[in-house]
Short mmCIF file of C-alpha atoms and ligand atoms in Angstrom, two decimals:
data_model
loop_
_atom_site.label_atom_id
_atom_site.label_comp_id
_atom_site.label_asym_id
_atom_site.label_seq_id
_atom_site.Cartn_x
_atom_site.Cartn_y
_atom_site.Cartn_z
CA MET Y 1295 0.30 0.21 -0.13
CA ALA Y 1296 0.96 3.86 -0.69
CA THR Y 1297 2.47 5.63 2.14
CA GLU Y 1298 0.45 9.30 2.06
CA ASN Y 1299 4.27 10.37 0.87
CA GLN Y 1300 4.24 7.86 -2.50
CA LYS Y 1301 0.15 9.24 -2.65
CA ASN Y 1302 1.28 12.91 -2.52
CA LYS Y 1303 4.17 11.75 -5.23
CA MET Y 1304 1.33 10.82 -6.76
CA THR Y 1305 -0.17 14.06 -7.11
CA LYS Y 1306 0.41 17.60 -7.47
CA VAL Y 1307 1.61 18.42 -3.36
CA SER Y 1308 5.73 20.24 -3.64
CA ASP Y 1309 8.81 18.77 -2.11
CA ARG Y 1310 7.57 21.38 0.89
CA LEU Y 1311 4.52 18.82 2.23
CA ASN Y 1312 6.66 15.40 0.97
CA ARG Y 1313 8.90 16.39 3.92
CA LEU Y 1314 6.83 17.34 6.22
CA SER Y 1315 4.81 14.94 9.03
CA GLU Y 1316 1.37 15.84 10.06
CA SER Y 1317 1.59 16.77 13.49
CA ALA Y 1318 2.03 13.93 16.20
CA THR Y 1319 0.45 15.08 18.95
CA LEU Y 1320 -2.67 16.23 16.27
CA ALA Y 1321 -2.66 13.10 14.48
CA MET Y 1322 -3.64 11.34 17.50
CA ALA Y 1323 -6.67 13.49 19.07
CA ARG Y 1324 -7.97 13.04 15.51
CA MET Y 1325 -7.24 9.82 15.49
CA SER Y 1326 -9.66 9.33 18.80
CA ARG Y 1327 -11.98 11.56 17.98
CA GLU Y 1328 -12.65 8.63 14.54
CA LEU Y 1329 -13.54 6.55 17.02
CA LYS Y 1330 -15.44 8.28 19.77
CA ALA Y 1331 -17.61 9.27 16.32
CA GLU Y 1332 -17.94 5.30 16.07
CA GLY Y 1333 -18.93 5.31 19.35
CA LYS Y 1334 -15.74 3.40 20.85
CA ASP Y 1335 -15.66 4.58 24.74
CA VAL Y 1336 -11.56 6.78 24.30
CA ILE Y 1337 -10.18 8.16 26.80
CA ALA Y 1338 -7.89 11.27 25.33
CA LEU Y 1339 -4.78 11.59 26.96
CA SER Y 1340 -3.16 12.53 23.39
CA LEU Y 1341 -3.56 16.76 22.92
CA GLY Y 1342 -2.08 19.22 25.31
CA GLU Y 1343 -4.64 21.16 25.84
CA PRO Y 1344 -6.45 22.06 29.56
CA ASP Y 1345 -9.15 20.72 30.62
CA PHE Y 1346 -10.04 23.90 32.59
CA ASP Y 1347 -12.53 27.19 30.61
CA THR Y 1348 -11.06 30.28 29.99
CA PRO Y 1349 -11.96 32.14 33.04
CA ASP Y 1350 -15.05 33.97 33.23
CA PHE Y 1351 -12.80 38.15 32.59
CA ILE Y 1352 -11.14 37.11 30.56
CA LYS Y 1353 -14.12 35.32 28.37
CA GLN Y 1354 -15.84 39.98 30.19
CA ALA Y 1355 -13.19 41.81 27.93
CA ALA Y 1356 -14.16 39.33 25.12
CA LYS Y 1357 -17.12 40.78 24.54
CA LYS Y 1358 -16.68 43.98 25.63
CA ALA Y 1359 -13.94 44.08 22.34
CA VAL Y 1360 -17.25 42.76 20.48
CA ASP Y 1361 -19.56 44.81 21.81
CA ASP Y 1362 -16.86 47.80 21.31
CA ASN Y 1363 -16.22 46.57 17.04
CA PHE Y 1364 -13.01 45.13 17.60
CA SER Y 1365 -14.11 43.76 13.98
CA HIS Y 1366 -11.63 45.61 12.46
CA TYR Y 1367 -8.15 44.61 11.08
CA THR Y 1368 -5.77 45.26 13.44
CA PRO Y 1369 -1.67 46.36 12.99
CA VAL Y 1370 0.29 42.83 12.27
CA PRO Y 1371 2.22 42.32 15.16
CA GLY Y 1372 -0.92 43.52 17.14
CA LEU Y 1373 -2.69 45.81 18.67
CA LEU Y 1374 -0.34 48.48 20.21
CA GLU Y 1375 -2.27 48.48 23.61
CA LEU Y 1376 -2.08 45.01 23.78
CA ARG Y 1377 1.85 44.61 22.88
CA LYS Y 1378 2.30 47.42 26.48
CA ALA Y 1379 0.57 44.82 28.00
CA ILE Y 1380 3.13 42.53 26.96
CA SER Y 1381 5.96 44.59 27.15
CA TYR Y 1382 5.13 45.30 31.05
CA LYS Y 1383 4.29 41.13 31.42
CA PHE Y 1384 7.80 41.01 30.62
CA LYS Y 1385 9.11 42.70 32.41
CA ARG Y 1386 7.08 41.59 36.08
CA ASP Y 1387 7.20 38.34 35.60
CA ASN Y 1388 10.89 37.60 33.76
CA GLY Y 1389 12.67 40.64 33.91
CA LEU Y 1390 12.82 41.31 30.55
CA ASP Y 1391 12.72 44.86 28.80
CA PHE Y 1392 10.84 44.57 25.84
CA ARG Y 1393 9.58 47.53 23.85
CA PRO Y 1394 6.22 46.81 22.20
CA GLU Y 1395 8.26 47.38 18.91
CA GLN Y 1396 10.32 44.31 19.31
CA ILE Y 1397 7.20 41.88 19.82
CA VAL Y 1398 5.03 40.28 17.82
CA VAL Y 1399 1.40 38.84 18.24
CA SER Y 1400 0.26 35.90 16.70
CA THR Y 1401 -1.96 33.29 15.96
CA GLY Y 1402 -0.10 31.50 18.96
CA ALA Y 1403 3.12 29.40 19.70
CA LYS Y 1404 2.93 27.94 17.12
CA GLN Y 1405 2.66 30.64 13.93
CA SER Y 1406 5.65 32.85 17.19
CA LEU Y 1407 8.28 29.63 15.54
CA ALA Y 1408 7.30 29.41 12.40
CA ASN Y 1409 7.78 33.34 12.20
CA VAL Y 1410 11.31 32.89 13.85
CA CYS Y 1411 12.11 30.17 11.89
CA LEU Y 1412 10.66 31.54 8.64
CA SER Y 1413 14.06 35.15 9.24
CA LEU Y 1414 16.43 33.45 10.71
CA LEU Y 1415 17.74 30.35 8.82
CA ASN Y 1416 18.02 29.25 4.90
CA PRO Y 1417 19.22 26.58 3.88
CA GLY Y 1418 21.07 23.89 5.20
CA ASP Y 1419 21.13 25.81 8.36
CA GLU Y 1420 21.52 23.64 12.30
CA VAL Y 1421 19.56 24.50 15.38
CA LEU Y 1422 20.42 22.53 18.42
CA LEU Y 1423 16.66 20.20 19.57
CA PRO Y 1424 16.99 19.14 22.83
CA ALA Y 1425 15.45 16.20 22.74
CA PRO Y 1426 12.60 15.40 23.68
CA TYR Y 1427 11.47 18.19 21.41
CA TRP Y 1428 8.04 19.78 20.86
CA VAL Y 1429 7.06 17.27 17.75
CA SER Y 1430 6.22 20.66 15.63
CA TYR Y 1431 10.09 21.98 16.31
CA ALA Y 1432 11.49 19.60 13.74
CA ASP Y 1433 8.81 19.56 10.86
CA ILE Y 1434 8.91 24.24 11.34
CA VAL Y 1435 12.97 23.61 11.82
CA ASN Y 1436 11.95 21.28 8.30
CA LEU Y 1437 9.95 24.00 6.47
CA ALA Y 1438 12.27 26.97 6.49
CA GLU Y 1439 14.97 24.10 4.88
CA GLY Y 1440 16.88 24.51 8.48
CA THR Y 1441 18.20 21.14 9.96
CA PRO Y 1442 17.55 19.42 13.36
CA VAL Y 1443 20.36 18.49 14.90
CA GLN Y 1444 18.96 15.88 17.71
CA ILE Y 1445 20.94 15.70 21.91
CA SER Y 1446 19.18 13.06 22.97
CA SER Y 1447 18.68 12.85 26.90
CA SER Y 1448 16.54 9.61 29.05
CA VAL Y 1449 14.17 9.40 31.88
CA ASN Y 1450 17.42 9.20 34.22
CA LYS Y 1451 19.01 12.75 33.45
CA ASP Y 1452 15.68 14.12 33.77
CA PHE Y 1453 15.31 14.85 30.49
CA LYS Y 1454 17.56 17.38 30.55
CA VAL Y 1455 21.40 18.24 28.95
CA SER Y 1456 24.02 19.98 29.80
CA ALA Y 1457 25.85 22.56 28.26
CA SER Y 1458 28.51 20.62 27.14
CA GLN Y 1459 26.28 18.39 25.14
CA ILE Y 1460 25.15 20.89 23.70
CA GLU Y 1461 28.86 22.51 23.71
CA GLU Y 1462 29.00 18.68 21.10
CA LYS Y 1463 27.11 19.88 18.49
CA ILE Y 1464 27.80 23.30 17.25
CA THR Y 1465 28.90 23.61 14.24
CA ASP Y 1466 29.60 26.30 11.67
CA LYS Y 1467 26.43 25.62 10.49
CA THR Y 1468 24.65 25.97 13.97
CA LYS Y 1469 22.45 29.05 14.11
CA ILE Y 1470 19.52 29.11 16.92
CA LEU Y 1471 19.47 26.83 19.72
CA MET Y 1472 15.42 26.18 20.74
CA PHE Y 1473 13.58 24.25 23.59
CA SER Y 1474 11.34 24.46 25.49
CA SER Y 1475 11.25 24.29 29.79
CA PRO Y 1476 8.84 24.09 31.14
CA CYS Y 1477 9.10 21.05 28.19
CA ASN Y 1478 6.34 19.64 26.01
CA PRO Y 1479 6.56 16.45 26.62
CA SER Y 1480 9.20 15.69 29.66
CA GLY Y 1481 7.51 18.37 32.31
CA SER Y 1482 11.23 18.60 32.79
CA VAL Y 1483 12.42 21.86 34.05
CA TYR Y 1484 15.51 23.85 33.81
CA THR Y 1485 17.45 25.65 36.56
CA LYS Y 1486 18.63 29.20 36.97
CA GLU Y 1487 21.97 27.58 37.36
CA GLU Y 1488 20.93 25.25 34.51
CA LEU Y 1489 20.75 28.08 31.70
CA THR Y 1490 23.37 30.09 33.77
CA ASP Y 1491 25.47 27.33 32.35
CA ILE Y 1492 24.81 27.04 29.19
CA ALA Y 1493 24.65 31.19 28.64
CA LYS Y 1494 27.99 30.70 29.37
CA MET Y 1495 28.98 28.78 27.25
CA LEU Y 1496 27.07 29.72 24.81
CA GLU Y 1497 29.33 33.73 25.02
CA LYS Y 1498 32.48 31.00 22.96
CA TYR Y 1499 29.54 31.55 19.89
CA PRO Y 1500 28.33 35.13 18.86
CA ASN Y 1501 25.83 33.54 15.67
CA ILE Y 1502 24.51 31.66 17.79
CA PHE Y 1503 20.50 32.65 18.47
CA ILE Y 1504 18.37 31.23 21.12
CA ILE Y 1505 14.71 30.26 20.76
CA SER Y 1506 13.23 30.15 24.83
CA ASP Y 1507 9.60 28.79 24.20
CA GLU Y 1508 8.06 29.29 27.53
CA ILE Y 1509 4.09 29.11 26.65
CA TYR Y 1510 4.43 26.63 29.93
CA GLU Y 1511 5.92 28.93 32.34
CA HIS Y 1512 2.83 29.25 34.27
CA ILE Y 1513 2.56 25.49 35.35
CA ASN Y 1514 5.78 25.28 37.01
CA PHE Y 1515 5.62 23.29 40.17
CA THR Y 1516 8.90 24.39 40.98
CA ASN Y 1517 6.92 28.53 41.52
CA ILE Y 1518 10.23 29.75 39.76
CA HIS Y 1519 10.44 30.23 36.36
CA PHE Y 1520 13.76 31.43 34.62
CA SER Y 1521 14.09 33.14 31.29
CA ILE Y 1522 17.02 32.72 30.08
CA GLY Y 1523 16.85 36.05 28.23
CA SER Y 1524 17.08 38.06 31.05
CA ILE Y 1525 21.09 36.65 31.41
CA PRO Y 1526 22.25 40.64 29.59
CA HIS Y 1527 25.28 39.03 27.26
CA LEU Y 1528 22.44 36.88 25.64
CA LYS Y 1529 19.66 39.92 25.56
CA ASP Y 1530 21.02 40.79 21.15
CA ARG Y 1531 19.89 36.99 20.63
CA VAL Y 1532 17.37 35.42 23.28
CA ILE Y 1533 14.08 35.07 20.75
CA THR Y 1534 11.05 34.95 23.85
CA VAL Y 1535 8.08 32.82 22.59
CA ASN Y 1536 5.14 32.88 25.06
CA GLY Y 1537 1.67 32.89 24.84
CA VAL Y 1538 -1.89 32.48 26.51
CA SER Y 1539 -2.98 29.08 24.51
CA LYS Y 1540 -1.39 26.09 28.01
CA GLY Y 1541 -1.67 29.08 31.33
CA PHE Y 1542 -4.83 30.80 30.80
CA ALA Y 1543 -6.18 27.87 29.19
CA MET Y 1544 -7.34 29.97 25.65
CA THR Y 1545 -6.25 27.53 23.25
CA GLY Y 1546 -8.43 28.01 21.39
CA TRP Y 1547 -7.97 31.90 21.03
CA ARG Y 1548 -5.45 31.75 18.91
CA VAL Y 1549 -3.06 33.81 20.24
CA GLY Y 1550 1.13 33.45 20.49
CA PHE Y 1551 3.79 36.14 21.19
CA ILE Y 1552 7.58 36.76 20.92
CA GLY Y 1553 9.77 39.95 22.52
CA ALA Y 1554 13.22 39.80 20.76
CA PRO Y 1555 15.56 42.40 19.20
CA LEU Y 1556 13.77 44.23 16.40
CA TRP Y 1557 15.56 43.18 13.38
CA ILE Y 1558 13.66 40.00 14.46
CA ALA Y 1559 11.04 41.31 15.95
CA LYS Y 1560 10.99 43.14 12.31
CA ALA Y 1561 10.93 40.45 10.40
CA CYS Y 1562 8.48 38.14 12.11
CA SER Y 1563 5.75 40.56 10.85
CA LYS Y 1564 7.09 40.88 8.10
CA ILE Y 1565 5.98 37.70 6.81
CA GLN Y 1566 3.62 37.35 9.77
CA GLY Y 1567 1.76 40.23 6.69
CA GLN Y 1568 2.44 38.74 3.64
CA ILE Y 1569 0.41 34.93 6.04
CA THR Y 1570 -1.85 35.99 8.38
CA SER Y 1571 -1.69 39.51 8.77
CA GLY Y 1572 -2.20 40.74 12.67
CA THR Y 1573 -4.38 38.09 14.73
CA CYS Y 1574 -8.11 38.22 15.56
CA ALA Y 1575 -8.99 41.25 16.87
CA ILE Y 1576 -11.16 39.67 20.20
CA SER Y 1577 -8.75 37.11 20.76
CA GLN Y 1578 -6.34 40.19 21.88
CA LYS Y 1579 -8.36 42.21 23.38
CA ALA Y 1580 -9.27 39.18 25.75
CA THR Y 1581 -4.77 38.37 25.78
CA GLU Y 1582 -5.21 41.76 26.84
CA THR Y 1583 -7.06 40.84 29.75
CA ALA Y 1584 -4.59 38.17 30.37
CA VAL Y 1585 -1.97 38.66 30.47
CA SER Y 1586 -2.32 41.89 32.32
CA ALA Y 1587 -4.12 40.06 36.34
CA ASP Y 1588 -1.76 38.66 38.31
CA PRO Y 1589 -0.41 35.16 37.39
CA SER Y 1590 -2.20 34.31 40.82
CA GLU Y 1591 -5.06 34.51 38.80
CA VAL Y 1592 -4.91 31.44 36.97
CA MET Y 1593 -2.92 29.48 40.11
CA PHE Y 1594 -5.65 27.47 40.73
CA MET Y 1595 -5.44 25.54 37.53
CA LYS Y 1596 -1.68 24.78 38.03
CA ASP Y 1597 -2.88 23.25 41.51
CA ILE Y 1598 -4.98 21.23 40.28
CA PHE Y 1599 -2.69 19.88 37.72
CA LEU Y 1600 -0.22 19.58 40.07
CA LYS Y 1601 -2.52 16.86 42.43
CA ARG Y 1602 -3.72 15.05 39.06
CA ARG Y 1603 0.16 14.38 38.31
CA ASN Y 1604 0.76 13.38 42.47
CA LEU Y 1605 -1.82 10.82 41.56
CA VAL Y 1606 -1.15 9.40 37.41
CA LEU Y 1607 2.25 9.01 39.21
CA GLU Y 1608 1.04 6.93 42.16
CA LYS Y 1609 -0.72 5.30 40.14
CA LEU Y 1610 2.24 4.50 37.19
CA LYS Y 1611 4.13 3.21 39.45
CA GLU Y 1612 1.23 0.21 40.17
CA ILE Y 1613 2.49 -0.87 36.60
CA LYS Y 1614 4.86 -3.58 35.81
CA GLY Y 1615 7.89 -1.89 33.77
CA ILE Y 1616 6.53 1.81 33.56
CA ASN Y 1617 10.84 4.41 34.31
CA CYS Y 1618 8.68 7.71 35.18
CA ASN Y 1619 10.60 11.07 36.27
CA ILE Y 1620 8.94 13.36 38.58
CA PRO Y 1621 8.26 16.37 36.09
CA GLN Y 1622 7.95 19.83 37.53
CA GLY Y 1623 6.60 21.30 35.64
CA ALA Y 1624 2.83 21.45 31.99
CA PHE Y 1625 0.61 18.17 32.73
CA TYR Y 1626 2.59 15.68 31.13
CA LEU Y 1627 3.61 12.82 32.22
CA PHE Y 1628 7.47 10.91 29.43
CA PRO Y 1629 8.03 7.18 30.73
CA ASP Y 1630 10.01 4.79 29.47
CA VAL Y 1631 8.03 1.61 28.28
CA SER Y 1632 10.88 0.20 26.20
CA TYR Y 1633 10.64 -2.98 28.47
CA TYR Y 1634 7.38 -3.78 27.12
CA PHE Y 1635 9.41 -3.59 23.43
CA GLY Y 1636 9.46 -7.40 21.80
CA LYS Y 1637 6.09 -8.84 23.80
CA ALA Y 1638 3.30 -10.04 22.97
CA ASP Y 1639 0.07 -10.68 24.00
CA GLY Y 1640 -0.16 -14.07 21.10
CA LYS Y 1641 -2.08 -11.84 18.39
CA ILE Y 1642 0.30 -8.54 18.01
CA THR Y 1643 3.86 -7.35 19.11
CA ILE Y 1644 4.59 -4.99 20.48
CA ASN Y 1645 8.55 -3.24 18.81
CA SER Y 1646 8.12 0.35 19.63
CA SER Y 1647 5.66 3.19 21.35
CA ASP Y 1648 4.46 4.21 17.69
CA ASP Y 1649 2.62 0.14 17.82
CA LEU Y 1650 2.08 0.36 22.15
CA CYS Y 1651 -0.03 3.84 22.30
CA MET Y 1652 -1.56 2.14 18.68
CA TYR Y 1653 -2.23 -1.27 20.99
CA LEU Y 1654 -3.75 0.91 23.41
CA LEU Y 1655 -5.85 2.85 21.51
CA ASN Y 1656 -7.18 0.66 19.28
CA THR Y 1657 -7.85 -2.22 22.51
CA CYS Y 1658 -9.05 -0.92 25.08
CA TYR Y 1659 -9.00 3.09 23.76
CA VAL Y 1660 -6.52 5.19 25.59
CA ALA Y 1661 -4.70 8.66 23.80
CA LEU Y 1662 -1.15 8.77 23.55
CA VAL Y 1663 0.62 10.24 21.77
CA ALA Y 1664 3.96 7.75 21.21
CA GLY Y 1665 7.31 9.38 22.22
CA THR Y 1666 9.14 8.80 18.62
CA PRO Y 1667 7.64 11.97 17.27
CA PHE Y 1668 9.71 13.83 20.61
CA GLY Y 1669 12.82 12.66 19.57
CA ASN Y 1670 12.46 10.12 22.61
CA PRO Y 1671 10.93 6.26 20.86
CA GLU Y 1672 11.34 4.34 24.56
CA CYS Y 1673 8.60 6.60 26.00
CA VAL Y 1674 5.04 7.70 24.93
CA ARG Y 1675 3.47 11.32 25.77
CA ILE Y 1676 0.72 10.63 28.16
CA SER Y 1677 -1.64 14.49 29.07
CA TYR Y 1678 -3.03 14.22 32.65
CA ALA Y 1679 -4.78 17.04 31.61
CA ALA Y 1680 -8.77 15.62 31.60
CA SER Y 1681 -10.22 15.36 34.89
CA GLU Y 1682 -9.90 12.62 38.25
CA GLU Y 1683 -12.21 10.02 37.16
CA ASN Y 1684 -10.82 9.55 33.34
CA LEU Y 1685 -7.26 9.95 33.98
CA LEU Y 1686 -7.73 6.55 36.53
CA GLU Y 1687 -10.30 5.07 34.27
CA ALA Y 1688 -7.41 5.42 32.42
CA ILE Y 1689 -4.42 4.61 33.90
CA GLY Y 1690 -6.60 1.32 35.06
CA ARG Y 1691 -6.78 0.58 31.72
CA ILE Y 1692 -3.47 0.95 30.60
CA LYS Y 1693 -2.32 -1.05 32.93
CA ASN Y 1694 -4.29 -4.35 32.56
CA GLN Y 1695 -3.93 -3.76 28.89
CA LEU Y 1696 0.05 -4.25 29.06
CA SER Y 1697 -0.24 -7.03 31.87
CA LYS Y 1698 -1.23 -9.33 28.77
CA LEU Y 1699 2.10 -8.23 26.56
CA LYS Y 1700 4.13 -11.70 27.88
N1 PMP U 1085 5.44 25.74 22.77
C1 PMP U 1085 4.77 24.11 22.29
C2 PMP U 1085 5.12 23.27 23.75
C3 PMP U 1085 4.14 23.49 22.91
O1 PMP U 1085 3.17 22.49 23.88
C4 PMP U 1085 2.93 24.18 22.48
C5 PMP U 1085 1.19 23.44 22.18
N2 PMP U 1085 0.53 23.87 21.48
C6 PMP U 1085 3.05 25.64 21.36
C7 PMP U 1085 4.48 25.83 21.58
C8 PMP U 1085 1.58 26.08 20.54
O2 PMP U 1085 0.78 26.41 21.44
P1 PMP U 1085 -0.27 27.60 21.08
O3 PMP U 1085 0.33 27.25 19.36
O4 PMP U 1085 -1.48 27.06 21.22
O5 PMP U 1085 -0.21 29.30 20.91
N1 LIG U 1086 1.22 21.48 22.32
C1 LIG U 1086 0.11 20.51 21.81
C2 LIG U 1086 0.12 19.75 22.00
O1 LIG U 1086 1.66 19.10 22.79
C3 LIG U 1086 -1.48 20.93 21.21
C4 LIG U 1086 -1.93 20.08 20.34
C5 LIG U 1086 -0.36 20.66 18.93
O2 LIG U 1086 -0.46 21.99 18.93
O3 LIG U 1086 0.73 20.08 18.22
O4 LIG U 1086 -0.44 18.11 22.59
#
């Protein structure tokens, strides 16, 4: 049977499209929706999306924006009032100094990341990706004709990489280091000391840019978030990415933003001006209210995520062969499941985390995401942005199903 790429080649789609994979998180979400539509009782722990509704005070701001006729095109990089609010937020929460001209608001942090990569990369430029990394990083780099270069880590190292591991992968083609902290999918949080070590090493490589994806800033169980861009000597080469999808439960509003050196902000705005223009005006007004509020307004969600993390970690201990770190942020667990590779239930043999995810989806209707597209094929990602009831039911089903593999 023809693969998706072979089928595409039979049509006239571009080589660029053929180099791209479907987002694994979105693919798993699609498959679980399809099974649900067939009437199957699927528990989807695949999509990284808070299960909370957007807080009322933010919704009120959006309703007001509708009545105030925020129905027109906005400036491409976003409404000035919003960029002023983001500039204030960066100073208040992160010790970062960005003037409103250095801020570009986009249709989700996903577009922010794409804008930056399209602005900075020439064909063959290398982008260092500490693994595990968020699935879309490698494909965004591919789309921009850059070359993703993976830096491996593992559960025993809390899925972090050191300054010297990064340095080993630096070549004269290295253009960007891109990472998220708190990390999707591992939940690892880089400390100030670890980021300072990395920054010190980067002093020797002044041509390398850093994309610091801080979208899980407000879901950090250590309660200490450190922005690498606040280290003075990196000021001119760090692009800080953030947004409201995760911390404010606003995934569907589609707002992300960057603070960057002025020339990079201008470049991103130029690209965005030819692709999407400014994002939705109503969402921008809602975001202005969200980022202006004291972060304590949304901490109740972090507290609930922490309770769920502990619950799921406890339950996972009851399953043989699951090796998990203790994530300090975001809402994912990323256990090593390689113990099950080579095992079979009599009919189906599991050879990879992709096999394991398909096995769990088709047999006990629990949707996870394989670690392969995150750069760690020995792991699976479990999103615990779900009710306690669903989490307990899902882990019970997984335990029962895995016990059949010998
Ligand atoms: N970065 C990371 C690490 C993410 O997990 C996500 C989740 N979608 C994004 C960026 C993009 O978020 P959004 O486009 O919803 O702002
Ligand atoms: N960031 C989320 C995830 O990792 C949302 C889905 C996506 O945009 O990939 O699941």
